[in-house]
CSV table of C-alpha atoms in Angstrom, one decimal:
chain,number,residue,atom,x,y,z
A,86,MET,CA,10.3,42.8,16.4
A,87,ASP,CA,9.1,40.3,14.4
A,88,ARG,CA,6.4,41.1,12.6
A,89,TRP,CA,3.8,39.4,9.7
A,90,SER,CA,3.8,42.9,7.3
A,91,TYR,CA,0.3,43.3,4.7
A,92,ARG,CA,-0.3,46.0,2.3
A,93,ILE,CA,-4.2,47.3,1.7
A,94,LEU,CA,-5.4,48.2,-1.7
A,95,ASP,CA,-8.4,49.4,-3.1
A,96,VAL,CA,-9.1,47.3,-6.4
A,97,PHE,CA,-11.3,48.0,-8.8
A,98,SER,CA,-11.6,51.5,-8.2
A,99,ASN,CA,-10.6,54.7,-10.1
A,100,ARG,CA,-9.9,56.5,-7.0
A,101,PRO,CA,-8.6,55.7,-3.4
A,102,LEU,CA,-11.0,54.7,-0.6
A,103,ALA,CA,-13.7,52.7,-3.1
A,104,GLY,CA,-13.6,49.7,-5.0
A,105,ASN,CA,-13.1,46.3,-2.7
A,106,GLN,CA,-10.4,46.5,-0.2
A,107,LEU,CA,-7.4,43.4,-0.3
A,108,ALA,CA,-5.3,42.7,2.4
A,109,VAL,CA,-1.6,41.4,0.6
A,110,PHE,CA,0.8,39.6,2.8
A,111,GLU,CA,4.0,39.6,0.7
A,112,ASP,CA,6.1,37.2,2.5
A,113,ALA,CA,3.9,34.7,3.9
A,114,GLY,CA,6.1,32.0,3.8
A,115,ASP,CA,6.4,31.7,7.6
A,116,ILE,CA,2.9,32.5,8.6
A,117,PRO,CA,1.8,29.1,10.4
A,118,GLU,CA,-0.8,27.4,8.5
A,119,HIS,CA,-3.3,27.7,11.0
A,120,LEU,CA,-3.3,31.3,11.5
A,121,LEU,CA,-4.0,32.0,8.1
A,122,GLN,CA,-8.0,31.8,7.6
A,123,VAL,CA,-7.7,33.2,11.5
A,124,LEU,CA,-5.8,36.5,10.1
A,125,ALA,CA,-8.0,36.8,7.3
A,126,ARG,CA,-11.4,36.8,9.5
A,127,GLU,CA,-9.3,39.1,11.9
A,128,ILE,CA,-8.8,41.7,9.0
A,129,GLY,CA,-12.5,41.3,7.9
A,130,PHE,CA,-11.8,42.4,4.1
A,131,SER,CA,-13.6,40.0,1.2
A,132,GLU,CA,-10.8,38.2,0.9
A,133,THR,CA,-6.7,38.5,1.7
A,134,VAL,CA,-3.8,36.9,0.2
A,135,TYR,CA,-1.0,35.3,1.3
A,136,LEU,CA,2.0,35.2,-1.3
A,137,THR,CA,4.9,33.0,-1.7
A,138,ALA,CA,7.7,32.2,-3.8
A,139,GLY,CA,6.9,31.3,-7.1
A,140,SER,CA,8.0,27.8,-9.0
A,141,ASP,CA,9.6,28.1,-12.9
A,142,ASP,CA,6.4,29.0,-14.3
A,143,SER,CA,5.2,31.7,-11.9
A,144,ASP,CA,6.5,35.1,-10.3
A,145,ALA,CA,4.9,34.0,-6.8
A,146,ALA,CA,2.0,31.4,-5.5
A,147,MET,CA,-0.8,32.8,-3.9
A,148,ARG,CA,-3.5,31.7,-1.8
A,149,ILE,CA,-6.9,33.2,-1.3
A,150,PHE,CA,-9.1,33.2,2.2
A,151,THR,CA,-12.2,34.9,2.6
A,152,PRO,CA,-13.4,35.5,6.2
A,153,ALA,CA,-14.8,32.0,6.3
A,154,SER,CA,-13.0,30.2,4.0
A,155,GLU,CA,-10.0,29.4,1.4
A,156,VAL,CA,-11.4,29.5,-2.1
A,157,PRO,CA,-8.7,28.6,-5.3
A,158,PHE,CA,-9.3,31.7,-7.2
A,159,ALA,CA,-10.5,35.2,-7.1
A,160,GLY,CA,-10.4,38.2,-9.4
A,161,HIS,CA,-9.8,41.4,-7.3
A,162,PRO,CA,-7.1,39.4,-5.1
A,163,ALA,CA,-5.3,38.4,-8.4
A,164,LEU,CA,-5.2,41.9,-9.9
A,165,GLY,CA,-4.3,43.1,-6.7
A,166,ALA,CA,-1.4,40.6,-5.9
A,167,ALA,CA,-0.3,40.9,-9.4
A,168,ILE,CA,0.0,44.7,-8.6
A,169,THR,CA,1.7,44.3,-5.7
A,170,CYS,CA,4.5,42.1,-7.2
A,171,ALA,CA,4.8,44.6,-10.1
A,172,SER,CA,5.4,47.4,-7.8
A,173,ARG,CA,8.0,45.2,-6.1
A,174,THR,CA,9.7,44.0,-9.1
A,175,GLY,CA,9.4,46.8,-11.7
A,176,ARG,CA,8.0,43.8,-14.2
A,177,THR,CA,4.7,44.4,-16.3
A,178,GLN,CA,4.0,40.8,-16.7
A,179,ILE,CA,3.1,38.9,-13.7
A,180,ARG,CA,2.4,35.2,-13.4
A,181,LEU,CA,0.6,33.8,-10.4
A,182,GLN,CA,0.0,30.4,-9.4
A,183,THR,CA,-3.3,29.6,-8.2
A,184,GLY,CA,-5.7,27.2,-7.3
A,185,ARG,CA,-6.9,27.0,-10.9
A,186,GLY,CA,-3.5,27.4,-12.4
A,187,VAL,CA,-1.2,29.8,-13.5
A,188,ILE,CA,-3.1,33.3,-14.1
A,189,VAL,CA,-1.5,35.8,-16.4
A,190,VAL,CA,-1.7,39.7,-15.3
A,191,PHE,CA,-0.4,42.6,-17.2
A,192,VAL,CA,0.1,45.8,-15.3
A,193,GLU,CA,0.7,49.2,-15.7
A,194,GLN,CA,1.4,52.3,-13.9
A,195,GLY,CA,-0.8,55.1,-14.3
A,196,SER,CA,-0.9,58.5,-13.0
A,197,GLY,CA,-1.5,59.8,-9.3
A,198,GLY,CA,-0.5,56.6,-7.9
A,199,ALA,CA,-2.9,54.2,-9.8
A,200,PHE,CA,-2.0,51.1,-11.2
A,201,ARG,CA,-3.7,49.4,-14.0
A,202,GLY,CA,-3.9,45.4,-14.3
A,203,SER,CA,-5.6,43.2,-16.7
A,204,MET,CA,-6.2,39.6,-16.4
A,205,HIS,CA,-6.9,36.4,-18.6
A,206,GLN,CA,-9.1,34.3,-16.4
A,207,PRO,CA,-9.9,30.4,-16.4
A,208,ILE,CA,-12.7,29.7,-18.7
A,209,PRO,CA,-15.5,28.6,-16.6
A,210,THR,CA,-17.8,25.6,-16.7
A,211,VAL,CA,-21.3,26.3,-17.2
A,212,ALA,CA,-24.8,24.6,-16.0
A,213,THR,CA,-28.3,25.4,-15.4
A,214,ALA,CA,-29.0,26.0,-11.7
A,215,PRO,CA,-30.9,23.9,-9.3
A,216,ASN,CA,-33.9,25.5,-7.4
A,217,ALA,CA,-33.9,28.8,-9.4
A,218,GLU,CA,-37.2,29.9,-8.2
A,219,ALA,CA,-36.0,29.1,-4.6
A,220,ILE,CA,-32.7,31.5,-5.6
A,221,LEU,CA,-35.3,34.3,-7.2
A,222,ALA,CA,-37.0,34.0,-4.3
A,223,ALA,CA,-34.1,34.4,-1.7
A,224,ILE,CA,-32.7,37.3,-4.0
A,225,GLY,CA,-36.1,38.7,-4.1
A,226,ALA,CA,-36.4,39.0,-7.5
A,227,PRO,CA,-39.9,37.8,-9.2
A,228,ARG,CA,-38.1,36.7,-12.4
A,229,SER,CA,-34.8,36.9,-14.4
A,230,GLU,CA,-34.7,37.9,-18.1
A,231,LEU,CA,-31.9,34.9,-18.8
A,232,PRO,CA,-31.8,31.5,-17.4
A,233,VAL,CA,-30.7,31.3,-14.0
A,234,MET,CA,-27.2,29.6,-14.7
A,235,ILE,CA,-23.9,28.8,-12.9
A,236,TYR,CA,-20.7,29.5,-14.3
A,237,ASN,CA,-17.4,28.3,-12.3
A,238,ASN,CA,-14.3,29.5,-12.8
A,239,GLY,CA,-12.7,28.4,-9.2
A,240,VAL,CA,-15.6,30.3,-7.6
A,241,SER,CA,-19.2,29.2,-8.2
A,242,HIS,CA,-21.4,32.2,-9.6
A,243,VAL,CA,-25.0,32.3,-10.3
A,244,PHE,CA,-26.4,35.0,-12.2
A,245,VAL,CA,-29.6,36.3,-12.5
A,246,VAL,CA,-31.0,39.4,-15.0
A,247,LEU,CA,-33.4,42.3,-14.1
A,248,ASN,CA,-34.9,44.6,-16.4
A,249,THR,CA,-33.3,47.6,-15.1
A,250,PRO,CA,-30.4,48.7,-13.1
A,251,GLU,CA,-32.9,50.7,-10.4
A,252,GLN,CA,-34.4,46.8,-9.6
A,253,VAL,CA,-30.9,45.5,-8.8
A,254,ALA,CA,-30.2,48.4,-6.6
A,255,ALA,CA,-33.5,48.1,-4.7
A,256,LEU,CA,-33.1,44.5,-4.0
A,257,ARG,CA,-32.9,43.4,-0.4
A,258,PRO,CA,-32.0,39.7,-0.2
A,259,ASP,CA,-32.6,37.1,2.5
A,260,LEU,CA,-29.0,36.7,3.1
A,261,GLN,CA,-30.1,33.5,5.5
A,262,ALA,CA,-31.9,32.0,2.8
A,263,LEU,CA,-28.9,32.5,0.4
A,264,THR,CA,-26.4,30.9,3.0
A,265,SER,CA,-28.6,27.7,2.7
A,266,LEU,CA,-28.9,27.8,-0.9
A,267,ALA,CA,-25.3,27.8,-1.2
A,268,GLY,CA,-24.7,24.6,1.1
A,269,THR,CA,-26.8,22.7,-1.9
A,270,LEU,CA,-24.3,23.5,-4.4
A,271,ASP,CA,-21.3,21.6,-4.6
A,272,ALA,CA,-18.5,24.4,-4.6
A,273,ALA,CA,-16.1,26.4,-2.5
A,274,LEU,CA,-17.7,29.5,-2.4
A,275,VAL,CA,-21.1,30.4,-4.2
A,276,GLY,CA,-21.7,34.1,-5.4
A,277,PHE,CA,-25.2,34.9,-6.0
A,278,ASN,CA,-24.8,37.9,-8.5
A,279,VAL,CA,-28.0,40.3,-9.8
A,280,ALA,CA,-27.0,42.1,-13.3
A,281,ALA,CA,-29.0,44.6,-15.4
A,282,GLY,CA,-28.2,47.4,-18.0
A,283,SER,CA,-27.7,46.8,-21.7
A,284,GLY,CA,-24.9,47.8,-24.3
A,285,ASP,CA,-21.6,48.1,-22.7
A,286,CYS,CA,-22.8,49.4,-19.1
A,287,TRP,CA,-23.9,46.9,-16.9
A,288,LYS,CA,-24.9,47.1,-13.1
A,289,THR,CA,-24.2,44.1,-10.6
A,290,ARG,CA,-24.4,43.4,-7.0
A,291,MET,CA,-23.0,39.9,-5.7
A,292,PHE,CA,-23.8,38.3,-2.5
A,293,ALA,CA,-21.8,35.3,-0.9
A,294,PRO,CA,-23.1,35.4,2.7
A,295,ALA,CA,-21.8,31.5,3.1
A,296,ALA,CA,-18.1,32.5,2.5
A,297,GLY,CA,-18.7,35.6,5.1
A,298,VAL,CA,-19.0,38.2,2.5
A,299,PRO,CA,-22.7,39.5,2.9
A,300,GLU,CA,-22.4,41.7,-0.3
A,301,ASP,CA,-19.1,42.2,-2.2
A,302,ALA,CA,-18.1,45.7,-3.4
A,303,ALA,CA,-16.4,44.4,-6.7
A,304,THR,CA,-16.4,40.8,-7.8
A,305,GLY,CA,-13.6,40.3,-10.5
A,306,SER,CA,-13.9,36.4,-10.7
A,307,ALA,CA,-17.7,36.8,-11.7
A,308,ALA,CA,-16.8,39.7,-14.1
A,309,GLY,CA,-15.7,37.4,-16.9
A,310,PRO,CA,-18.5,35.1,-16.4
A,311,LEU,CA,-20.9,37.6,-16.9
A,312,ALA,CA,-19.6,38.9,-19.9
A,313,LEU,CA,-20.1,35.0,-21.1
A,314,HIS,CA,-23.4,34.6,-20.0
A,315,LEU,CA,-24.8,38.2,-21.8
A,316,ALA,CA,-22.7,37.3,-25.1
A,317,ARG,CA,-24.2,33.4,-24.9
A,318,HIS,CA,-27.6,34.8,-24.7
A,319,GLY,CA,-27.3,37.7,-27.4
A,320,LEU,CA,-27.5,40.7,-25.2
A,321,ILE,CA,-23.5,41.5,-26.2
A,322,ASP,CA,-21.4,40.7,-28.7
A,323,TRP,CA,-18.4,38.4,-28.7
A,324,GLY,CA,-15.6,40.6,-27.9
A,325,GLN,CA,-17.7,43.7,-26.6
A,326,GLU,CA,-16.4,45.5,-24.1
A,327,ILE,CA,-18.3,46.2,-21.1
A,328,THR,CA,-18.3,48.5,-18.5
A,329,ILE,CA,-19.6,47.1,-14.9
A,330,LYS,CA,-20.8,49.2,-12.0
A,331,GLN,CA,-20.6,47.9,-8.3
A,332,GLY,CA,-20.6,48.6,-4.8
A,333,ALA,CA,-22.4,52.0,-5.1
A,334,GLU,CA,-24.6,50.3,-2.1
A,335,LEU,CA,-21.5,49.9,0.2
A,336,GLY,CA,-20.3,53.4,-0.2
A,337,ARG,CA,-17.3,51.8,-2.2
A,338,PRO,CA,-18.4,52.5,-5.9
A,339,SER,CA,-16.3,50.1,-8.5
A,340,GLU,CA,-15.6,49.5,-12.3
A,341,LEU,CA,-14.4,46.7,-13.5
A,342,LEU,CA,-14.0,46.0,-17.5
A,343,ALA,CA,-14.7,42.5,-18.9
A,344,SER,CA,-14.8,41.2,-22.5
A,345,VAL,CA,-14.7,37.6,-23.9
A,346,ALA,CA,-13.9,36.6,-27.5
A,347,LEU,CA,-15.2,33.7,-29.4
A,348,THR,CA,-12.8,32.0,-31.9
A,349,GLU,CA,-13.9,29.0,-34.1
A,350,ASN,CA,-16.2,28.2,-31.5
A,351,ARG,CA,-14.1,28.2,-28.5
A,352,VAL,CA,-14.7,30.7,-26.0
A,353,GLY,CA,-11.2,32.7,-24.7
A,354,PRO,CA,-9.5,34.4,-24.3
A,355,ILE,CA,-11.6,35.9,-21.2
A,356,ILE,CA,-10.0,39.6,-20.0
A,357,VAL,CA,-11.0,41.4,-17.0
A,358,SER,CA,-9.2,44.8,-16.4
A,359,GLY,CA,-9.4,47.1,-13.7
A,360,GLN,CA,-7.4,50.3,-11.9
A,361,ALA,CA,-6.3,49.5,-8.2
A,362,HIS,CA,-4.8,52.0,-5.6
A,363,MET,CA,-1.9,50.8,-2.5
A,364,VAL,CA,-3.3,52.9,0.4
A,365,GLY,CA,-1.9,51.5,3.2
A,366,GLY,CA,-0.2,48.6,5.1
A,367,GLY,CA,-0.3,47.1,8.4
A,368,TRP,CA,1.4,44.4,10.6
A,369,PHE,CA,0.7,41.4,13.2
A,370,ASP,CA,3.0,40.8,16.1
A,371,ALA,CA,4.6,37.2,14.7
A,372,SER,CA,6.2,36.6,18.0
A,373,LEU,CA,3.1,37.2,19.9
A,374,LEU,CA,0.6,35.5,17.6
A,375,ARG,CA,3.0,32.1,17.3
A,376,ALA,CA,3.0,32.2,21.6
A,377,SER,CA,-0.6,32.3,21.8
A,378,ALA,CA,-1.4,29.7,19.4
A,379,THR,CA,0.7,27.4,21.4
A,380,ALA,CA,-1.0,28.6,25.0
């Protein structure tokens, strides 16, 4: 049977069956373009990755799809894709071609089947969020302890900071209002992030209903910008590594590590790390889907 096979990973988790789910098609070169979004929607994870052959400066090219749209970069897909490549090739440094250029991920295998990856993320642009009051109202927060800002590293992330992790856990956002607000921002994908914590321990939740992700279990593309946001406003030190807890409200607890340096008034590198587990896989009947697409 002609099959399109994929692997399933749990990313940014210290154990299987937690963290953020990811599907990775390792050899997606013959999947028709019009089926990429359809298959991502069928799988239903927050992101699905399609890998094809790389170029001279990359080990593989990756495309990332949410259930609703393609995005140029995302964190847990990059980590999971790199670990997939490393498990196949034995390499410890993987270079992935993304919509935001080449992302370098360092991979090592740990105990119990776990992999650990560490990536250098793109430096985001920073802007004040328009409609801050409307954003707070849609999230259900009376105020933000820091200015409401947008960081874009391929995905636009809006950040709201609350007083306590308990306040973050108690949020019941208006997803329809957030979907409408996302449409006012010029970006392929908008994540609304809410964080609270102190020192090196922070809790976050991320909502991206316009992208087909009502809430995300672990948002790697937001981890680096969160560290940058906190460092810019003096809540953490430059170079300090923070631990980010996410996903408990979804029953998929996640842990991400992030740090951002400042050298001679230049931001970078931004480093995001975490563990992942290969937990399974699946396949689609390629002949059947090709035939149904032309029927």
